[in-house]
Coordinates of C-alpha atoms in Angstrom, one line a residue:
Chain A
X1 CA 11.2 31.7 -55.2
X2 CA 10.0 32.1 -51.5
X3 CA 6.5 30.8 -50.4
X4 CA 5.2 34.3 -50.7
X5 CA 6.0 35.4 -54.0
X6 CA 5.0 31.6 -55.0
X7 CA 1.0 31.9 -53.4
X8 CA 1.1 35.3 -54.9
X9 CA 2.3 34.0 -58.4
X10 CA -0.6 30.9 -58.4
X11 CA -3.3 33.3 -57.3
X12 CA -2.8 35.5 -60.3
X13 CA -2.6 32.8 -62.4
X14 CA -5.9 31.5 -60.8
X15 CA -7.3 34.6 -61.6
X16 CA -5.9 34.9 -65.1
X17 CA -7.4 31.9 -66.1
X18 CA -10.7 32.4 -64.4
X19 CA -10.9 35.9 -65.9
X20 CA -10.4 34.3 -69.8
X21 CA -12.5 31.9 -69.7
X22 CA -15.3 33.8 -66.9
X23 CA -16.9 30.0 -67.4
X24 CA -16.3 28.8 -63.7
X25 CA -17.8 31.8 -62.8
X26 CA -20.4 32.9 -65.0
X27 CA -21.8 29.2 -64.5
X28 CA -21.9 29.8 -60.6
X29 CA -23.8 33.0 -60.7
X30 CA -26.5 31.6 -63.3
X31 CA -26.6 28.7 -60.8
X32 CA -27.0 30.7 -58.0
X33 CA -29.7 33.3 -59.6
X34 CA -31.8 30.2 -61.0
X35 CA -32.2 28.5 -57.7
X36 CA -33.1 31.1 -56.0
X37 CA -35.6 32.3 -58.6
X38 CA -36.5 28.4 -58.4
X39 CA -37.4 28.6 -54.8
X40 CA -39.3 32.2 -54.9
X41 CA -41.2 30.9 -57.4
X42 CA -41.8 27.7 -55.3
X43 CA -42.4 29.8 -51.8
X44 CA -44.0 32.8 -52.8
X45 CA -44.1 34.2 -49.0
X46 CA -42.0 32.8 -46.6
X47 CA -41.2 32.9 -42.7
X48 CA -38.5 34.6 -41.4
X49 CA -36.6 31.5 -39.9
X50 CA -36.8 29.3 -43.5
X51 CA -35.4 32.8 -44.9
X52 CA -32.5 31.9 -43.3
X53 CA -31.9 28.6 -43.9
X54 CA -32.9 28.7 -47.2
X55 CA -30.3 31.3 -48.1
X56 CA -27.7 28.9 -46.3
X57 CA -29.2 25.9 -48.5
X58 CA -28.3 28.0 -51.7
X59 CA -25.2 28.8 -50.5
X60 CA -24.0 25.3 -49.4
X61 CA -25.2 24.1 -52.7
X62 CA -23.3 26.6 -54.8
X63 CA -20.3 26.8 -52.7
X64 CA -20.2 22.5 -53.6
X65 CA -20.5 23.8 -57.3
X66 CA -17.9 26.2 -57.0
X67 CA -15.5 24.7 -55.5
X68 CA -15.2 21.1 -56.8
X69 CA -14.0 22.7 -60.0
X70 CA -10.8 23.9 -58.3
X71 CA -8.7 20.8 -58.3
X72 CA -10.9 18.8 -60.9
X73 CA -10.4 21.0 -63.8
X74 CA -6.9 21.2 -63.8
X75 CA -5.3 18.0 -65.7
X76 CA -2.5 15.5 -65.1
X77 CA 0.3 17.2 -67.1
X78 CA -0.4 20.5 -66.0
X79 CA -0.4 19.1 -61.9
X80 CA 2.8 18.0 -62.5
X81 CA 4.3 21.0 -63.6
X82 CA 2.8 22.6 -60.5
X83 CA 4.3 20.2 -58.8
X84 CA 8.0 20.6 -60.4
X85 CA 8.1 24.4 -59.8
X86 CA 6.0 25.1 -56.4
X87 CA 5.6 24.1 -52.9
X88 CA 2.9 22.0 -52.2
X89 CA 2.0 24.6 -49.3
X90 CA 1.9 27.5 -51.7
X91 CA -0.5 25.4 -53.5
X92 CA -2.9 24.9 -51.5
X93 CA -3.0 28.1 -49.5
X94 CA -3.2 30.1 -53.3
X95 CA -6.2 27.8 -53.8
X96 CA -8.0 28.8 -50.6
X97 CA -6.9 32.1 -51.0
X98 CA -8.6 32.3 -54.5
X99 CA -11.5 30.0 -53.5
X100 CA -12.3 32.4 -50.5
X101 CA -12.2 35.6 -53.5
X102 CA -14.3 33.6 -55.6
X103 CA -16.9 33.2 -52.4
X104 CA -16.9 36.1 -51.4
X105 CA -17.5 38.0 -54.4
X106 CA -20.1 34.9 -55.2
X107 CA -21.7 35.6 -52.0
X108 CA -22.2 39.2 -51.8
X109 CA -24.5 38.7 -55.7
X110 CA -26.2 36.1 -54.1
X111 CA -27.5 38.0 -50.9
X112 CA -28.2 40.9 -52.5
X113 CA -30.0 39.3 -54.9
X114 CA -31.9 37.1 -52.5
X115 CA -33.1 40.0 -50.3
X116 CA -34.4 41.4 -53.9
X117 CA -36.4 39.0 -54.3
X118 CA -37.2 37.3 -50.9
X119 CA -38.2 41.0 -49.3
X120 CA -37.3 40.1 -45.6
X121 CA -37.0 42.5 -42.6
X122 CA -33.2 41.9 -41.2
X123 CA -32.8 43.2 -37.9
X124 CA -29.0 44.5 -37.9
X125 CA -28.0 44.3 -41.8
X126 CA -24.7 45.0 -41.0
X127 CA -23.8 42.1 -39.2
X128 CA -25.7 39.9 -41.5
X129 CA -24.1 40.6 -44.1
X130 CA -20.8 39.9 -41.9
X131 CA -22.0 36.4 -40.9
X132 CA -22.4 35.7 -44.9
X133 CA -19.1 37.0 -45.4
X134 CA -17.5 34.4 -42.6
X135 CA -19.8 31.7 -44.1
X136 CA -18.1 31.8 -47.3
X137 CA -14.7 32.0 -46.1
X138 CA -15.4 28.7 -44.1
X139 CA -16.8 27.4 -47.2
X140 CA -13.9 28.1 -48.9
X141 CA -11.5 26.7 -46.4
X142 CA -12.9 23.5 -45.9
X143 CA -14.3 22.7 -49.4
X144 CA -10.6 23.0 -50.8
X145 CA -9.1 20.8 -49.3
X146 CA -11.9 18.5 -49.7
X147 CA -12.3 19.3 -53.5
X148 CA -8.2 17.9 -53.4
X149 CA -9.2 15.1 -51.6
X150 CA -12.7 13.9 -54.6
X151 CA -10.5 14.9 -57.2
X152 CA -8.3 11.4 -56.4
X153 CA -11.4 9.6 -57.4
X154 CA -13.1 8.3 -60.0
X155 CA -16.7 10.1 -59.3
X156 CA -15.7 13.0 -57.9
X157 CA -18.9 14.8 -58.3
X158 CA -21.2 12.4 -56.2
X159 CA -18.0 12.1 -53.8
X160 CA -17.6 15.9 -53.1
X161 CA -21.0 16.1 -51.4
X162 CA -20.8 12.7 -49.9
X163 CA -17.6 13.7 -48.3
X164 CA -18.5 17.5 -48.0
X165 CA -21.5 17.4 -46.0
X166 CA -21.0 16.1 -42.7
X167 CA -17.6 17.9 -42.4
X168 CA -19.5 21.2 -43.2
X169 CA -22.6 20.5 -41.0
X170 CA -21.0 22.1 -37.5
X171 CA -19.9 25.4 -39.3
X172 CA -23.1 25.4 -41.1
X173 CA -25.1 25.0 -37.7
X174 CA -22.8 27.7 -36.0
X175 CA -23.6 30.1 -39.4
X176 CA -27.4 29.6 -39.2
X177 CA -27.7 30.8 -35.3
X178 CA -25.1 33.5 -35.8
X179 CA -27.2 34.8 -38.6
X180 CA -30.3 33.9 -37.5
X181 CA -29.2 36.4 -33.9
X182 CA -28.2 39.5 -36.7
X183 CA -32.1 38.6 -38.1
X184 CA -33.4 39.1 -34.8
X185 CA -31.4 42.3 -34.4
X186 CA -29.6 40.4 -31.0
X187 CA -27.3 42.4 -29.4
X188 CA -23.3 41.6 -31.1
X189 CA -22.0 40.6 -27.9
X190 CA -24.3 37.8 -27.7
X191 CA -23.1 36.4 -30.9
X192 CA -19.0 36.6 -30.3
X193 CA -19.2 32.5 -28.9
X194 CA -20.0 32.1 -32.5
X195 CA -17.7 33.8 -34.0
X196 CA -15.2 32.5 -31.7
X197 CA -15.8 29.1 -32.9
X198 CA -16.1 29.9 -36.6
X199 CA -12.5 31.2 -36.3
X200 CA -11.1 28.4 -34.3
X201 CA -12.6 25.8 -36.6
X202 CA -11.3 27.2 -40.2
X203 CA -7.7 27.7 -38.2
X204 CA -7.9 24.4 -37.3
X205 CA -9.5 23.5 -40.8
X206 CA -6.0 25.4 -42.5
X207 CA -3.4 24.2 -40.4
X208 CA -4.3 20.5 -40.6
X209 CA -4.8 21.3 -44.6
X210 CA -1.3 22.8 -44.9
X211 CA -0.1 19.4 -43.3
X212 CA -1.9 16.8 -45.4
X213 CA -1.7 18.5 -48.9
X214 CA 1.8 17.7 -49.5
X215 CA 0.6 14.0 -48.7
X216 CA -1.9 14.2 -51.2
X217 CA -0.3 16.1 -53.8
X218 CA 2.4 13.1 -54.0
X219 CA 1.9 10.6 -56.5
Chain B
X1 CA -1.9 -16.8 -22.0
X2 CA 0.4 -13.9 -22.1
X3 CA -0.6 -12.1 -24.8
X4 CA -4.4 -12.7 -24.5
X5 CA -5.1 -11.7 -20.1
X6 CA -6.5 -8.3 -21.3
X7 CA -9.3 -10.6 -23.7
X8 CA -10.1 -12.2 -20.6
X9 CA -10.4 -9.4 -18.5
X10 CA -12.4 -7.4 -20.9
X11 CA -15.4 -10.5 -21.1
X12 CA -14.9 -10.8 -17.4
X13 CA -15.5 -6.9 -16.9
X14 CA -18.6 -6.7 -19.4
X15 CA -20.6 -10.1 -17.5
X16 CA -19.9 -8.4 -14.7
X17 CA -21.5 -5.3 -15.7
X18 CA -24.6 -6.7 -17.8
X19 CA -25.3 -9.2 -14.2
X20 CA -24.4 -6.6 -12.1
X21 CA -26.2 -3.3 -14.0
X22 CA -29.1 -5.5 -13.9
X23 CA -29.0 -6.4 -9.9
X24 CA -26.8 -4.0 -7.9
X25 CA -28.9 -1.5 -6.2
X26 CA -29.3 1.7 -7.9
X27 CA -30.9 5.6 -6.7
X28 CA -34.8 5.9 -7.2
X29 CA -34.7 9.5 -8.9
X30 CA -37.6 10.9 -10.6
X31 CA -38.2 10.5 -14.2
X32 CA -35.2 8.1 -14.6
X33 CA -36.2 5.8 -11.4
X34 CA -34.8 2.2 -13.3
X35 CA -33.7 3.3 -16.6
X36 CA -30.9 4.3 -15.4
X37 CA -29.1 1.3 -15.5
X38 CA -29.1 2.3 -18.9
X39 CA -25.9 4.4 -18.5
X40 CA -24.0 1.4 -18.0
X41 CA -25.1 0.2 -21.5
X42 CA -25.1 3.9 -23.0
X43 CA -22.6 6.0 -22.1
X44 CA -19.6 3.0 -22.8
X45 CA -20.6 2.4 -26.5
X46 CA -20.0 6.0 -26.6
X47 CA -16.4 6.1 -24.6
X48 CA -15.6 3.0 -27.0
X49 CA -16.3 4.5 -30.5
X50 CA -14.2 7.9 -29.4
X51 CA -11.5 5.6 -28.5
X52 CA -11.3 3.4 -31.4
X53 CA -12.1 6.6 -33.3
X54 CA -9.1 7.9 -32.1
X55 CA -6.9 4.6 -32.8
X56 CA -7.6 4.8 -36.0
X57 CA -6.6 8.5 -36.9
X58 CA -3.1 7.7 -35.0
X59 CA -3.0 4.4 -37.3
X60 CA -3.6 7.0 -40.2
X61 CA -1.2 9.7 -38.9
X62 CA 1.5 6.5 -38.8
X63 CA 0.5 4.9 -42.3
X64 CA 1.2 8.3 -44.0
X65 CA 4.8 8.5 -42.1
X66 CA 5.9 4.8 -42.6
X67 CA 3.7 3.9 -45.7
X68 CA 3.2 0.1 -44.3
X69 CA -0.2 -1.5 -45.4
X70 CA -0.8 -3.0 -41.9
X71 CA -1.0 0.6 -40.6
X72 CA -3.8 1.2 -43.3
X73 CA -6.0 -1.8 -42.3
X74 CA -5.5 -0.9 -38.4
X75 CA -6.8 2.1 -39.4
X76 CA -10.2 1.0 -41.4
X77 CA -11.1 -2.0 -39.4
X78 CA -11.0 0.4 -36.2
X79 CA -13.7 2.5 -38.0
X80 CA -15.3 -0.4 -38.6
X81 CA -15.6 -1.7 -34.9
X82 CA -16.4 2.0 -34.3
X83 CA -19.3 2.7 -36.4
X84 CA -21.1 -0.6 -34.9
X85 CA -20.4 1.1 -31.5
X86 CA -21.9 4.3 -32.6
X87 CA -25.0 2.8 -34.1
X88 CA -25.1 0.8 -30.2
X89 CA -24.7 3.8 -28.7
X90 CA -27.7 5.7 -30.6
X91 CA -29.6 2.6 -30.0
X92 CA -29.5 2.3 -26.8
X93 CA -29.9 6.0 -26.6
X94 CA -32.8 6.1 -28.4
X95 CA -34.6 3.3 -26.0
X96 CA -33.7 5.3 -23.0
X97 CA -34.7 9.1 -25.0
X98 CA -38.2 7.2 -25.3
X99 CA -38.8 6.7 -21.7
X100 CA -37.1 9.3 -19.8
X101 CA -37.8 12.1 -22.8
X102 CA -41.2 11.1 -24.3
X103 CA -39.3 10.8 -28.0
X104 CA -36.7 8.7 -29.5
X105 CA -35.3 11.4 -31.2
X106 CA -35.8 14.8 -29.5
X107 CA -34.4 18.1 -31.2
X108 CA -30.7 17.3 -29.3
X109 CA -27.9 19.0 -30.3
X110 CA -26.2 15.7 -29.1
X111 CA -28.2 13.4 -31.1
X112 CA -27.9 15.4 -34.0
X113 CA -23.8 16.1 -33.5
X114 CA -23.5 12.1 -32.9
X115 CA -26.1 11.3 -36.1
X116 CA -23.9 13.3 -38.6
X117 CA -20.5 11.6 -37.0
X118 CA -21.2 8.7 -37.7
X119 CA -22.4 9.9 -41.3
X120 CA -18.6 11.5 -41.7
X121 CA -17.0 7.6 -41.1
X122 CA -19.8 6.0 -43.2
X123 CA -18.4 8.9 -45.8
X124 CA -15.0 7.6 -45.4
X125 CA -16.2 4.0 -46.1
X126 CA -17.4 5.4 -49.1
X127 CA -14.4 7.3 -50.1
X128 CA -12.4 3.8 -49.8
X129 CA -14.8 2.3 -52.2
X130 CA -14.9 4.6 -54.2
X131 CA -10.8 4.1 -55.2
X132 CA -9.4 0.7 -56.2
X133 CA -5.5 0.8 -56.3
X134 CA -4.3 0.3 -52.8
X135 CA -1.7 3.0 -51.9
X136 CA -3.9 5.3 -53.1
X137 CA -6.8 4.5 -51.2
X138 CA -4.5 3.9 -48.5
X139 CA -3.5 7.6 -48.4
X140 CA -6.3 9.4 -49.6
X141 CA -8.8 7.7 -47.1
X142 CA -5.8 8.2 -44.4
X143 CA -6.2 11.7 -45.2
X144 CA -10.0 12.4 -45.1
X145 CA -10.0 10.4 -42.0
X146 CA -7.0 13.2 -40.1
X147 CA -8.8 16.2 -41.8
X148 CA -12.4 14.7 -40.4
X149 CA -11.6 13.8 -37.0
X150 CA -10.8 17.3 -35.5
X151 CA -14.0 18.2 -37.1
X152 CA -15.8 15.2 -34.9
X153 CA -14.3 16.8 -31.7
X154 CA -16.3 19.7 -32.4
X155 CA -19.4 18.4 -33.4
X156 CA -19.0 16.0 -30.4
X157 CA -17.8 18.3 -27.4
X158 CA -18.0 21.7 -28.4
X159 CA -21.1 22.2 -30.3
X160 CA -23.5 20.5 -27.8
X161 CA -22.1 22.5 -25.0
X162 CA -23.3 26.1 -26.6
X163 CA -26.4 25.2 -26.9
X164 CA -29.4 23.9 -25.1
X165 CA -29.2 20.5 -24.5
X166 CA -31.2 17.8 -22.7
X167 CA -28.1 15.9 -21.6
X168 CA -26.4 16.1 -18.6
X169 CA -23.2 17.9 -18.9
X170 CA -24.1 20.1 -21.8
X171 CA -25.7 23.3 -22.2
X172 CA -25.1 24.4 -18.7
X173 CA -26.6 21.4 -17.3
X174 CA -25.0 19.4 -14.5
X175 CA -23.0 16.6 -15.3
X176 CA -23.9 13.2 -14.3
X177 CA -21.2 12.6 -11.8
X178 CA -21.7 15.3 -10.1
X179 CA -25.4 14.5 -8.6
X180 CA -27.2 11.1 -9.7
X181 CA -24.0 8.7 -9.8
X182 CA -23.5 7.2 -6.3
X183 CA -21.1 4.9 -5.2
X184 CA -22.5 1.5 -6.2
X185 CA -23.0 3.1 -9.6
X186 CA -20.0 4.1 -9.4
X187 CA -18.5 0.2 -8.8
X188 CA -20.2 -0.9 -11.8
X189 CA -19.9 2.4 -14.1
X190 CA -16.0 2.7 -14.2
X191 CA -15.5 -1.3 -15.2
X192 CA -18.2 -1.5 -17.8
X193 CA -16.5 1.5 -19.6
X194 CA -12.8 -0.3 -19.3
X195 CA -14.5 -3.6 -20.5
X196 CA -16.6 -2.2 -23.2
X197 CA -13.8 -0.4 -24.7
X198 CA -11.4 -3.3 -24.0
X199 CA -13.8 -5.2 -26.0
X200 CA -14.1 -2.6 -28.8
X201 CA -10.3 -2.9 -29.2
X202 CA -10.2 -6.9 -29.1
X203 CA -13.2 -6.7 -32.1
X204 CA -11.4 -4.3 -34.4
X205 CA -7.9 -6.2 -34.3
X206 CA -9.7 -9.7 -34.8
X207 CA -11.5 -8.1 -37.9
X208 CA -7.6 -6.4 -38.2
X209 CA -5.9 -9.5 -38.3
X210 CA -8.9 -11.9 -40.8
X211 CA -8.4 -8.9 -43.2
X212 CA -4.4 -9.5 -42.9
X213 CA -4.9 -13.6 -43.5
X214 CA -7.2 -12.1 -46.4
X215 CA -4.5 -10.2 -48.0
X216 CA -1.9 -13.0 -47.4
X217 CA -4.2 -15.6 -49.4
X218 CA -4.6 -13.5 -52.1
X219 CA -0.9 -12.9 -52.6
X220 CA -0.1 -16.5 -52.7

């Protein structure tokens, strides 16, 4: 089997799995509806700029959630049998592949259900809504190799943030101005630096990912 | 003697610059006017923790290749000489921020990047803790520490330089070279850097080689 057909192969079973069970994901979007019922209830009315970063807080938080279950859940036996009939490549990129899905999909509830609650003028919706959609990709991209990297661990719940965090603090700082220009209804041209380095960091982010997992997936 | 010039060197270079930042001559500019000998204290802690930084992911990059355990504790005492630079380096930051700036911690996208930097080694600390048998810690840390450090370079030279910054050199602000340093500065700037990060090097292999006498003691 060629890397192709492989990645294809593990993402449909990712999505097998996920789609019998619907626990992974059923869990997430509770998670995510609760807090931000949680924090309406705690803000009441709320400034444009907290908005913002609120809706990023949510969605680091949840993202964390999501994706630590990735590697975690799966158990020893069953790694090894991964490991006897797949590339360590095709791994990892069906896991990113399937964690970026899972975002995306988890993303898109959570905004519009945010804006349903939080009513919150957003000057060019469009590209909003773009800028959530590249936050959860980088999400995905860095937490999954991350998530690989806790699971090793004893404690890997209390590791995954520890470890998370700072790596996702520059994309997350990038994600709040580029959304925070679409709130102010900037013109897009302003915002392509942004983008720019969004795209040059999860590159980066996959590349040196596709190198180490094979490292890590040894044992 | 042959082996240990560079030590000598290194102490030689930093008295010079600690006696000589404090006496040689410097420009009277406005709101810096004598705390600006500070940038001989500042700006090598700095160049230093980058450098051992940077040792330590090419001790990582070689430990996962060749597998040997000295490679490993190359690696993890470098970070440790390197965090005590970068706490230094905000330290002596923050002194300087409090005169020239009014706060020791303004809103800089600088302070901030080099703030959660040093959180993302202190993680990796962590992460070593965090596993007891040795190859494995050996690999997995070596791996957080390859995957983290392009992620530094960002938040360290990229990041600061989109935004506004109160630095010089970022932000669209002149860098320092190109107006304030003179040439005395100059004489004392370049050698304090070499010495500093001389110095940095000669801490982390003498915490490098206790750790190896450690690990022999224990096997015998």
């Amino acid at each position: 089997m060629n890397l192709l057909n492989q990645v294809k192969f593990l993402i449909r079973k990712e999505i097998v799995l996920e789609w019998r069970s619907k626990y992974a994901f059923n869990g997430i979007l509770l998670y995510v509806v609760s807090t931000v019922f949680v924090c309406f209830l705690a803000f009441k009315s709320i400034q444009p700029i907290t908005w913002n970063a609120l809706f990023w807080i949510i969605m680091l938080f949840a993202s964390v959630n999501a994706i630590t279950k990735s590697f975690v859940q799966e158990n020893r036996g069953r790694q090894l049998y991964y490991y006897t009939i797949a590339s360590p490549q095709a791994i990892i990129i069906s896991k990113i592949i399937y964690n970026i899905l899972l975002m995306l999909l988890l993303s898109v509830i959570a905004l519009a259900f945010y804006s349903l609650v939080f009513k919150n003028p957003v000057g060019d919706p469009l590209f909003y809504f773009i800028s959530v959609l590249l936050g959860s990709i980088s999400f995905a991209t860095v937490f999954t190799m991350i998530s690989g990297i806790a699971s090793k661990a004893h404690n890997s719940g209390a590791l995954m943030a520890i470890l998370s965090f700072p790596v996702i603090i520059p994309l997350l700082i990038v994600l709040i101005k580029l959304s925070k220009n679409a709130m102010d209804g900037l013109d897009r041209s302003v915002s392509m630096d942004e983008i720019g380095v969004l795209g040059g960091i999860n590159v980066i982010v996959i590349a040196v990912s596709l190198i180490l997992f094979p490292y890590l997936w040894r044992e | 003697m042959t082996k240990n010039w560079w030590k000598i060197i290194a102490s030689v270079l930093v008295l010079y610059s600690i006696i000589g930042g404090l006496l040689i001559e410097v420009p009277s500019l406005p709101i810096l006017h004598e705390s600006i000998r500070n940038l001989y204290f500042h700006v090598p802690m700095w160049f230093t923790m980058i450098i051992l930084y940077l040792v330590s992911v090419i001790y990582s990059i070689k430990y996962l290749s060749s597998g040997n355990e000295n490679d490993d504790l190359l690696a993890v005492e470098s970070v440790n000489a390197g965090i005590i630079f970068g706490f230094l380096g905000l330290l002596t930051g923050m002194i300087w921020a409090n005169y020239t700036w009014g706060d020791p911690w303004p809103n800089d996208p600088k302070l901030n990047s080099a703030a959660i930097s040093t959180l993302m080694y202190m993680a990796y600390l962590v992460l070593r803790n965090s596993l007891e048998e040795e190859q494995k810690r050996a690999r997995i840390s070596a791996i957080y520490n390859i995957f983290a450090f392009p992620v530094m370079i960002v938040l360290l030279f990229i990041l600061p330089r989109m935004t506004d910054s109160l630095h010089p050199g970022n932000g669209g602000n002149p860098g320092f070279g190109g107006y304030d340093l003179d040439d005395n500065m100059r004489w004392v700037f370049y050698p304090a850097c070499l010495g500093w990060i001389m110095l940095g090097v000669w801490i982390a292999t003498l915490r490098y080689r206790i750790r190896k006498l450690e690990n022999s003691q224990l096997d015998s």
